[in-house]
Backbone as CSV, one residue per row, in Angstrom:
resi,resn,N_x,N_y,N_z,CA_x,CA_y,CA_z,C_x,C_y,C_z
1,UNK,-62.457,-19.420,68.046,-62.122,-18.445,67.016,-61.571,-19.193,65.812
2,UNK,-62.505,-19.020,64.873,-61.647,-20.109,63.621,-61.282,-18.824,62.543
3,UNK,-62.002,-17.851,62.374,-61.622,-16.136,61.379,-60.518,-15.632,61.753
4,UNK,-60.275,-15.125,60.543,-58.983,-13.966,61.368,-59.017,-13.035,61.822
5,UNK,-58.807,-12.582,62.812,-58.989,-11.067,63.655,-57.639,-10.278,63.262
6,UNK,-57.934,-9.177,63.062,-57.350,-8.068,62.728,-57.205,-7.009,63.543
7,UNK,-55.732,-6.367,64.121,-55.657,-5.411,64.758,-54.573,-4.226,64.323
8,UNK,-55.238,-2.938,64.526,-54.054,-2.128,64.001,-53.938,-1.079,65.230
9,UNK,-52.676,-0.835,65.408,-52.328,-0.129,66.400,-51.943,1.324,66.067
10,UNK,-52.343,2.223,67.062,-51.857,3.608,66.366,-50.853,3.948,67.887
11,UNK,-49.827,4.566,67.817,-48.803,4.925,68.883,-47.983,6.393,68.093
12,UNK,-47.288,6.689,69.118,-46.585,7.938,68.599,-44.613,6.540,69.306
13,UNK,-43.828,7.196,68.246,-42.529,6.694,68.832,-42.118,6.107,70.146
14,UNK,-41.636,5.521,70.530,-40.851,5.286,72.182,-42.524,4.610,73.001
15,UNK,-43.637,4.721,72.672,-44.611,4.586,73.571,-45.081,3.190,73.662
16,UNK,-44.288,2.203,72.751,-44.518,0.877,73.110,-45.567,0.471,72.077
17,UNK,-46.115,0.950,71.213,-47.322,-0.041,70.534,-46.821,-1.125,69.440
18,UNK,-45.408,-0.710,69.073,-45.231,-1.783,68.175,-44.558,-2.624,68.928
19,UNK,-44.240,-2.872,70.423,-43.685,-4.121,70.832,-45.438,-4.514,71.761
20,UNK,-45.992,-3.592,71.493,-47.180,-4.419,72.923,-48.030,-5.341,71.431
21,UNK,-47.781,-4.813,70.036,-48.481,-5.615,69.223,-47.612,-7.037,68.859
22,UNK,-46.431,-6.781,69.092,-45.093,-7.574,68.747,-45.706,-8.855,69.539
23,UNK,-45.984,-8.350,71.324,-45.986,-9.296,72.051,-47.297,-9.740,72.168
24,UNK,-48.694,-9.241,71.762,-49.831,-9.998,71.272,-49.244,-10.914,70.355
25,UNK,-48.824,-10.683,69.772,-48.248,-12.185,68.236,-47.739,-13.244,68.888
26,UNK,-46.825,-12.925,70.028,-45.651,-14.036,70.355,-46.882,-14.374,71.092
27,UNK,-47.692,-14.005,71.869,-48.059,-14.925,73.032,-49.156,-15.690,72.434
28,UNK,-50.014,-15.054,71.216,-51.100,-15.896,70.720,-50.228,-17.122,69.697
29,UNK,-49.255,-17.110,69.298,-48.102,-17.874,68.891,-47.827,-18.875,69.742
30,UNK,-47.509,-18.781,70.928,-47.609,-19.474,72.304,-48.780,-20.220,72.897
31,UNK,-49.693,-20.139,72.060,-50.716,-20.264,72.510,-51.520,-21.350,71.308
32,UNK,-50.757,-21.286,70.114,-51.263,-22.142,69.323,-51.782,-21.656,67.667
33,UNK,-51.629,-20.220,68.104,-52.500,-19.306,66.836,-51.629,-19.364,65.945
34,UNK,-52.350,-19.362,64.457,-51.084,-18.566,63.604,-51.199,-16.998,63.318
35,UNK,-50.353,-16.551,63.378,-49.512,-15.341,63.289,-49.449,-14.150,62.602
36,UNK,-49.457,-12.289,63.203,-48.228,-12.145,62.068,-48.519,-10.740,62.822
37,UNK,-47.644,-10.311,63.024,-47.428,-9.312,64.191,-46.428,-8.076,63.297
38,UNK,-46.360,-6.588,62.790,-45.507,-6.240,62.060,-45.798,-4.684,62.504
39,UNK,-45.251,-3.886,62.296,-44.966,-2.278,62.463,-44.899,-1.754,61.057
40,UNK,-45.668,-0.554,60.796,-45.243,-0.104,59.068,-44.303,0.842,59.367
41,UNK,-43.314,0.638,58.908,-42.275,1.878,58.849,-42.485,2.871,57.945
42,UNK,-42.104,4.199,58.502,-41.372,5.017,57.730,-40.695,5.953,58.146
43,UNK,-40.896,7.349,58.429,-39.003,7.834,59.057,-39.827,8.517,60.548
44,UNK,-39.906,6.963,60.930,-40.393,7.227,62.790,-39.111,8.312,63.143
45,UNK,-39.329,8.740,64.434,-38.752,9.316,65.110,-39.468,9.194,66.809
46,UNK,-38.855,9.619,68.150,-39.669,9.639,69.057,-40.886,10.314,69.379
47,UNK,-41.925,10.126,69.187,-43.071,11.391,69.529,-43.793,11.470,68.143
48,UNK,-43.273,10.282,66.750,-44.018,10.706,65.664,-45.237,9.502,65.374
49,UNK,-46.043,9.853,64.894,-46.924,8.850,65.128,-46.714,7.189,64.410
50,UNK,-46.768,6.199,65.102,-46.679,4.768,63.814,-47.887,4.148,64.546
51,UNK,-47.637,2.809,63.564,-48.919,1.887,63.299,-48.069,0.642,63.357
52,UNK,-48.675,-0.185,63.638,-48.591,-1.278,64.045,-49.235,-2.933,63.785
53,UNK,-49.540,-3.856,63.502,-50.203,-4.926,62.937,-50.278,-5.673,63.108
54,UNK,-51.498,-6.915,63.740,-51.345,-7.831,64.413,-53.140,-9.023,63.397
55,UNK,-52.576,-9.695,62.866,-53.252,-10.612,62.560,-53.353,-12.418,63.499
56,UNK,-54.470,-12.741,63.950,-54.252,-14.347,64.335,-55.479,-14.491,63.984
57,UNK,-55.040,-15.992,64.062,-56.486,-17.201,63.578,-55.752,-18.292,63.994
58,UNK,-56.799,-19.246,63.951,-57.107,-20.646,64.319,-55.965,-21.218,62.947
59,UNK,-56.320,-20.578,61.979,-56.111,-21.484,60.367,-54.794,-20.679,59.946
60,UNK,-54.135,-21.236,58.758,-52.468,-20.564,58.311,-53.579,-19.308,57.661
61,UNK,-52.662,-18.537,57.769,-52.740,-16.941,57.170,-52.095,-16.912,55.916
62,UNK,-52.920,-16.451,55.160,-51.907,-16.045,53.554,-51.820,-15.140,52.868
63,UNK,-52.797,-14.078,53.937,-52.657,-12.482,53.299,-51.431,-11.841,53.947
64,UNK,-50.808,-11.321,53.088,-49.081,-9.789,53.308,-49.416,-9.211,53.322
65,UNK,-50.144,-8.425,53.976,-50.491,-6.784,53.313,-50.650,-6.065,54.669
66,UNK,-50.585,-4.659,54.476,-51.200,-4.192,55.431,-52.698,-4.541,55.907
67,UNK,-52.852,-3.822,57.251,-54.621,-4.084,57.640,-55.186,-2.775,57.430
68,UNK,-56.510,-3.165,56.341,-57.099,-2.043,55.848,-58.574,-1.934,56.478
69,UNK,-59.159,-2.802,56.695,-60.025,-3.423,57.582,-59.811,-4.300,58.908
70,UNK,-59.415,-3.595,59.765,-59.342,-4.379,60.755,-60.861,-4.439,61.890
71,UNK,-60.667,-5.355,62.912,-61.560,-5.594,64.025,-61.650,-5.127,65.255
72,UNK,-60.258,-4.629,65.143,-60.162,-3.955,66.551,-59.067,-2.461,66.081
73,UNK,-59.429,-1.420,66.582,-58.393,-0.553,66.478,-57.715,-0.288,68.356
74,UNK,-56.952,-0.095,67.994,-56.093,0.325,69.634,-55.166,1.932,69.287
75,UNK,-55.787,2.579,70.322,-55.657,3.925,70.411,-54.474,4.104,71.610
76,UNK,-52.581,4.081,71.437,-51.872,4.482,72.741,-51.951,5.797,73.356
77,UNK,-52.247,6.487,72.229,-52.014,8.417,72.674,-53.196,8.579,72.227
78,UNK,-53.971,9.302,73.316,-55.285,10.210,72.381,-55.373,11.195,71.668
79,UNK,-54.051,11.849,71.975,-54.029,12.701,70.863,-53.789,12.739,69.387
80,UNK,-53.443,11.802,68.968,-53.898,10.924,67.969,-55.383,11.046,67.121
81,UNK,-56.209,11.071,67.981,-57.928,11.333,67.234,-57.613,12.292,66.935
82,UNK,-56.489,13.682,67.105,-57.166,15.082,66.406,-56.400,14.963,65.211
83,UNK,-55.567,13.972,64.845,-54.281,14.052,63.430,-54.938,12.826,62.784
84,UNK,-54.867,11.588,63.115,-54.829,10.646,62.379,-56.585,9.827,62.313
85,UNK,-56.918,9.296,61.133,-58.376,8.882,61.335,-58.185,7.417,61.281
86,UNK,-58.243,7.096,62.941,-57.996,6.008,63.526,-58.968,4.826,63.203
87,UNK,-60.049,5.912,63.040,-61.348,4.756,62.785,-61.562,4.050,61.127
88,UNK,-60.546,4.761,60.402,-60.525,4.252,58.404,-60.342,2.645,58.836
89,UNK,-61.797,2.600,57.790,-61.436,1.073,57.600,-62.385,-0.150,58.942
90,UNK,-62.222,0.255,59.978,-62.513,-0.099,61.363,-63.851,-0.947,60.821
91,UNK,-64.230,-2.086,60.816,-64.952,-2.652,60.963,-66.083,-2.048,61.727
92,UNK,-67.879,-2.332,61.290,-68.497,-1.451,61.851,-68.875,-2.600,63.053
93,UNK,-68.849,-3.945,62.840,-68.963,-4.731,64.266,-68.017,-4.973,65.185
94,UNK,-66.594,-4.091,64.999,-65.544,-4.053,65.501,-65.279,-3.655,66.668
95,UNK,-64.680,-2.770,67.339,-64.350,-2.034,68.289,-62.819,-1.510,68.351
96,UNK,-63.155,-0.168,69.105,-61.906,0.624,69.381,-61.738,0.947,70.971
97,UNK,-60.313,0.673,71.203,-59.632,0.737,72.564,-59.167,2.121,72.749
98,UNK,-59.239,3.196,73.076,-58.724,4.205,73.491,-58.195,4.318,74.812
99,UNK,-56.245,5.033,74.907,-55.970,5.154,76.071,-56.757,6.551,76.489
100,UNK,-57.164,6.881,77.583,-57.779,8.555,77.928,-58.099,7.724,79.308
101,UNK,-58.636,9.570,79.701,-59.195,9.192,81.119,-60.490,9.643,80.568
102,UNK,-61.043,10.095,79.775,-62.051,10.368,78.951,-63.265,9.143,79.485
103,UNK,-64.713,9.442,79.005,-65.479,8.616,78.818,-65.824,8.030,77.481
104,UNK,-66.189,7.076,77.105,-66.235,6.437,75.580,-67.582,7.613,75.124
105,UNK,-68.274,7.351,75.849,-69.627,8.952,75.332,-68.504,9.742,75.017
106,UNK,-67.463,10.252,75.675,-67.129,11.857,75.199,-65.719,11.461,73.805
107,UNK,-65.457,10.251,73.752,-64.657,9.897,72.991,-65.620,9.800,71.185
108,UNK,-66.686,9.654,71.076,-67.389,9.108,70.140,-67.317,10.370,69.801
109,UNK,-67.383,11.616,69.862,-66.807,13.305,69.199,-65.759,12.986,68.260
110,UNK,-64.708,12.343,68.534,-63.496,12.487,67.707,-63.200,11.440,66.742
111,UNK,-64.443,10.542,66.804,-64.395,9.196,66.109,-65.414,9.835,64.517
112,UNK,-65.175,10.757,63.675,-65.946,10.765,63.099,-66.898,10.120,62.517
113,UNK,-67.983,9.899,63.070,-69.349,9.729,62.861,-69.122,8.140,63.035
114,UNK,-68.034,7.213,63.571,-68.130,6.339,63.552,-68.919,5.519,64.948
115,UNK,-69.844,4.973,64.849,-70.651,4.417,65.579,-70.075,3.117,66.163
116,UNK,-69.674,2.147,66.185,-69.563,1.044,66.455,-69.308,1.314,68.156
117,UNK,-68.739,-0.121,68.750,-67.841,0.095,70.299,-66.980,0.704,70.265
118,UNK,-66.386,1.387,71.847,-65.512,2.450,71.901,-65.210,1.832,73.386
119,UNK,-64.151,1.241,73.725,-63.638,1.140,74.645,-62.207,1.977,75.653
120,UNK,-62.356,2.627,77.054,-61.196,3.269,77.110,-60.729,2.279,77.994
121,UNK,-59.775,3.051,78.583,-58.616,2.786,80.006,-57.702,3.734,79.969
122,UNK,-57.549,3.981,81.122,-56.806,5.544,81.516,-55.404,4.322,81.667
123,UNK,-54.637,4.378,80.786,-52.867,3.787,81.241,-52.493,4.318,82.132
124,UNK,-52.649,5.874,81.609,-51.337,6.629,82.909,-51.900,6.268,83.971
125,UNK,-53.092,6.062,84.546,-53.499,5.891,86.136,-53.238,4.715,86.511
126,UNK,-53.202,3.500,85.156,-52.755,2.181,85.683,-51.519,1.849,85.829
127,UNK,-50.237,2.791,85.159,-48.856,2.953,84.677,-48.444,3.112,86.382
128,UNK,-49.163,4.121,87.083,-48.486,5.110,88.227,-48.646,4.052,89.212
129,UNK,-49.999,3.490,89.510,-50.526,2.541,90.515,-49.340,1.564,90.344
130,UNK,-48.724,0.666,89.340,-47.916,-0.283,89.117,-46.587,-0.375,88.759
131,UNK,-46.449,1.067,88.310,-45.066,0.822,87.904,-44.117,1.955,88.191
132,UNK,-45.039,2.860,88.422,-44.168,3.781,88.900,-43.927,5.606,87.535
133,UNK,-43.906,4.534,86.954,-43.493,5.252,85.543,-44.265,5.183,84.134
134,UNK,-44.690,5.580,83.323,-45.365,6.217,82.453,-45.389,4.600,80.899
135,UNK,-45.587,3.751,80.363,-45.551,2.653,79.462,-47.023,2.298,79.154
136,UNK,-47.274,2.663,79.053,-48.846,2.732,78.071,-48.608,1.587,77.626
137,UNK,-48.206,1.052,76.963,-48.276,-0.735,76.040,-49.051,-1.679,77.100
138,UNK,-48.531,-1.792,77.925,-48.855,-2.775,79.116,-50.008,-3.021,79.352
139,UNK,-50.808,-2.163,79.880,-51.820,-1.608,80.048,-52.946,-2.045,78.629
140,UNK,-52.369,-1.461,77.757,-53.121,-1.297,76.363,-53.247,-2.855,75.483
141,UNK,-52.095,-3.515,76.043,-51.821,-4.849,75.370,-52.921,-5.670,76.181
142,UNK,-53.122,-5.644,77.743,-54.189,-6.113,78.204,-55.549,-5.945,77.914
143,UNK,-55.928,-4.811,77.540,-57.442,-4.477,77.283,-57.728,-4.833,76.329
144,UNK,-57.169,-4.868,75.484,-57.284,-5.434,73.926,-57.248,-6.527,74.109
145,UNK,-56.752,-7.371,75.093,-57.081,-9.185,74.981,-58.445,-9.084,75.340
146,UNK,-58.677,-8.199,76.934,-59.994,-8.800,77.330,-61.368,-8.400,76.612
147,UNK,-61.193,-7.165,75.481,-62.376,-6.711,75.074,-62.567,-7.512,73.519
148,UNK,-61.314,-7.920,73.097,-61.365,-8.862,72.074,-61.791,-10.184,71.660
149,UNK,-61.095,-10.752,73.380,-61.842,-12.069,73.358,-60.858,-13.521,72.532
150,UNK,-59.796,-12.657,72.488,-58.835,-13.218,71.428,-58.194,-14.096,71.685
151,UNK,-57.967,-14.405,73.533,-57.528,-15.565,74.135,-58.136,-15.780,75.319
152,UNK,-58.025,-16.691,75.951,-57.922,-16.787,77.922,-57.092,-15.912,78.273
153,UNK,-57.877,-14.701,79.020,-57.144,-14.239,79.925,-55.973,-14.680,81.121
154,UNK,-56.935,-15.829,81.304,-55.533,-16.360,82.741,-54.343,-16.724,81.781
155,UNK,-54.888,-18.009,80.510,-53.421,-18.237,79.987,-52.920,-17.023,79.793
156,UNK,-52.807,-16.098,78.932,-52.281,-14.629,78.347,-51.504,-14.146,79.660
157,UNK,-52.058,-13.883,80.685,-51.286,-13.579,81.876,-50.293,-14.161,82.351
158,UNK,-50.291,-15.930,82.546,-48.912,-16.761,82.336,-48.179,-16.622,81.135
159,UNK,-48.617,-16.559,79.970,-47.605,-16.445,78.621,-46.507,-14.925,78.960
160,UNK,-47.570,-14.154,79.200,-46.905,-12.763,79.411,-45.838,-12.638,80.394
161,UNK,-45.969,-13.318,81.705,-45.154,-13.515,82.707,-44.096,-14.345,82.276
162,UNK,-43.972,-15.520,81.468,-43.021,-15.538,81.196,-42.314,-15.230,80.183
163,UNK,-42.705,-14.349,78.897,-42.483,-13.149,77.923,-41.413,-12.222,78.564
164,UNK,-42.356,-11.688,79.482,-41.860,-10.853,80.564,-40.295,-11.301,81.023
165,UNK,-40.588,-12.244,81.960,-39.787,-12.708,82.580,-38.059,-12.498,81.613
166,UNK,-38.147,-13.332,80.771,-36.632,-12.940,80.207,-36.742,-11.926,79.900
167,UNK,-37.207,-10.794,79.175,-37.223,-9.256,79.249,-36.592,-8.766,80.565
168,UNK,-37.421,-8.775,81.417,-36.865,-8.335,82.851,-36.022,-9.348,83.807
169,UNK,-35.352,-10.577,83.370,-34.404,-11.324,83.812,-33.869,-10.141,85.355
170,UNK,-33.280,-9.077,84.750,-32.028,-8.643,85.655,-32.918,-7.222,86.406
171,UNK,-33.994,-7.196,86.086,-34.976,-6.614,86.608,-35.802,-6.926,87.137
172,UNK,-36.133,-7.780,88.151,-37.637,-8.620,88.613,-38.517,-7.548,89.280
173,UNK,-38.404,-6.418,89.682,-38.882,-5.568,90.140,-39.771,-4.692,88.672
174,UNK,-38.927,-5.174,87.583,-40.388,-4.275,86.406,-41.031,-5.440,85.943
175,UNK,-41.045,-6.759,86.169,-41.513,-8.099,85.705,-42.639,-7.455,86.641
176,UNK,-42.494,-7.695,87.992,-43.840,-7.451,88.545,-44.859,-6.365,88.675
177,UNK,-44.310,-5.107,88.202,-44.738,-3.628,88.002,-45.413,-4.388,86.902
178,UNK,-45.173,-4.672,85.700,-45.893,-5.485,84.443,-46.932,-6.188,84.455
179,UNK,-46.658,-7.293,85.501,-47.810,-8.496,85.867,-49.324,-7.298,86.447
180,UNK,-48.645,-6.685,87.747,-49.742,-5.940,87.926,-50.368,-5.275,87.024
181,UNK,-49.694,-4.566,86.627,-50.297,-3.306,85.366,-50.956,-4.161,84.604
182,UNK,-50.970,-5.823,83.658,-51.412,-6.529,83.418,-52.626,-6.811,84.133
183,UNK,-52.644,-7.159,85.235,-54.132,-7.879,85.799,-55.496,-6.276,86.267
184,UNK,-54.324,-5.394,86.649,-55.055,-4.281,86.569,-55.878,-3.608,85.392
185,UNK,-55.155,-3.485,84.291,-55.639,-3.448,83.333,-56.834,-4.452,82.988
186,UNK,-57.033,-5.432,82.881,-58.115,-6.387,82.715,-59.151,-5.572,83.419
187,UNK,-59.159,-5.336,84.362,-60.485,-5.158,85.448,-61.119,-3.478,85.145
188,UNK,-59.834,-2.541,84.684,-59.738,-1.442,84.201,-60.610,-0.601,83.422
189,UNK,-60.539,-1.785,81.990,-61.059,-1.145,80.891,-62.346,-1.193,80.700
190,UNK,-63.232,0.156,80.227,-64.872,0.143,80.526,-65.525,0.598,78.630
């Protein structure tokens, strides 16, 4: 990968997309990439929708700006396609990650008229299997490596584990709910 790939995240409050984009940055950071991982603010609240921003490449980066064109879009809430037009901008050789239990056929309805790839993964079914409890990021941060192509999966899985790891220091029991939901996710997304 010597271009810059572009990702923008759409999430509603509390649901993790601006730390699962946070932690795409640190680990492709970890990994050698340069950078730039950011959230657009404005008067979030829990349950309101934000965005999220994740640029890497091989080469230094020298664009600030938001992503107006990105390569990948990542979808945390589907309900999202009926408010926000996830697909503006979306590169037409790009692709989009949607969480649903949906099929990408029945997802391409809400993508107005946008044609390109449409990738899902049901989180909540991978959330319950692994963790017990409901974190969509996890899940969502994985599929987006493997449909992107943006790193080695195996490395990404060690970077993450130990990402993880001080996160869940005093928790080793959600370190590994994580790892799974991680490798599950990989195999997951269709």
């Amino acid at each position: 990968m010597s271009q810059l790939v572009e990702f923008r995240w759409h999430g509603r409050g509390g649901q993790g997309a601006k730390t699962a984009a946070l932690l795409l940055a640190d680990v492709a950071f970890k990994m050698g990439k340069h950078v730039q991982g950011f959230p657009e603010y404005g008067p979030e609240r829990m349950g309101a929708p934000i965005t999220a921003y994740d640029r890497i490449s091989d080469k230094e980066i020298r664009v600030h700006s938001n992503i107006y064109e990105p390569d990948f879009v990542v979808v945390v809430d589907e309900t999202l396609l009926n408010s926000v037009d996830v697909t503006k901008g979306l590169k037409k050789d790009g692709a989009i990650l949607v969480n649903t239990s949906k099929s990408s056929e029945e997802i391409y309805t809400y993508l107005k008229g946008y044609q390109g790839r449409v990738y899902t993964i049901d989180a909540r079914k991978v959330c319950k299997k692994t963790l017990g409890k409901y974190f969509p990021n996890t899940p969502m941060l994985a599929a987006i490596v493997k449909i992107s192509g943006i790193m080695d999966e195996d490395a990404f899985v060690r970077e993450m584990k130990t990402s993880l790891g001080h996160k869940f220091e005093k928790k080793p029991e959600l370190l590994e709910g994580n790892m799974k939901a991680l490798r599950m996710a990989l195999e997951e997304v269709h």
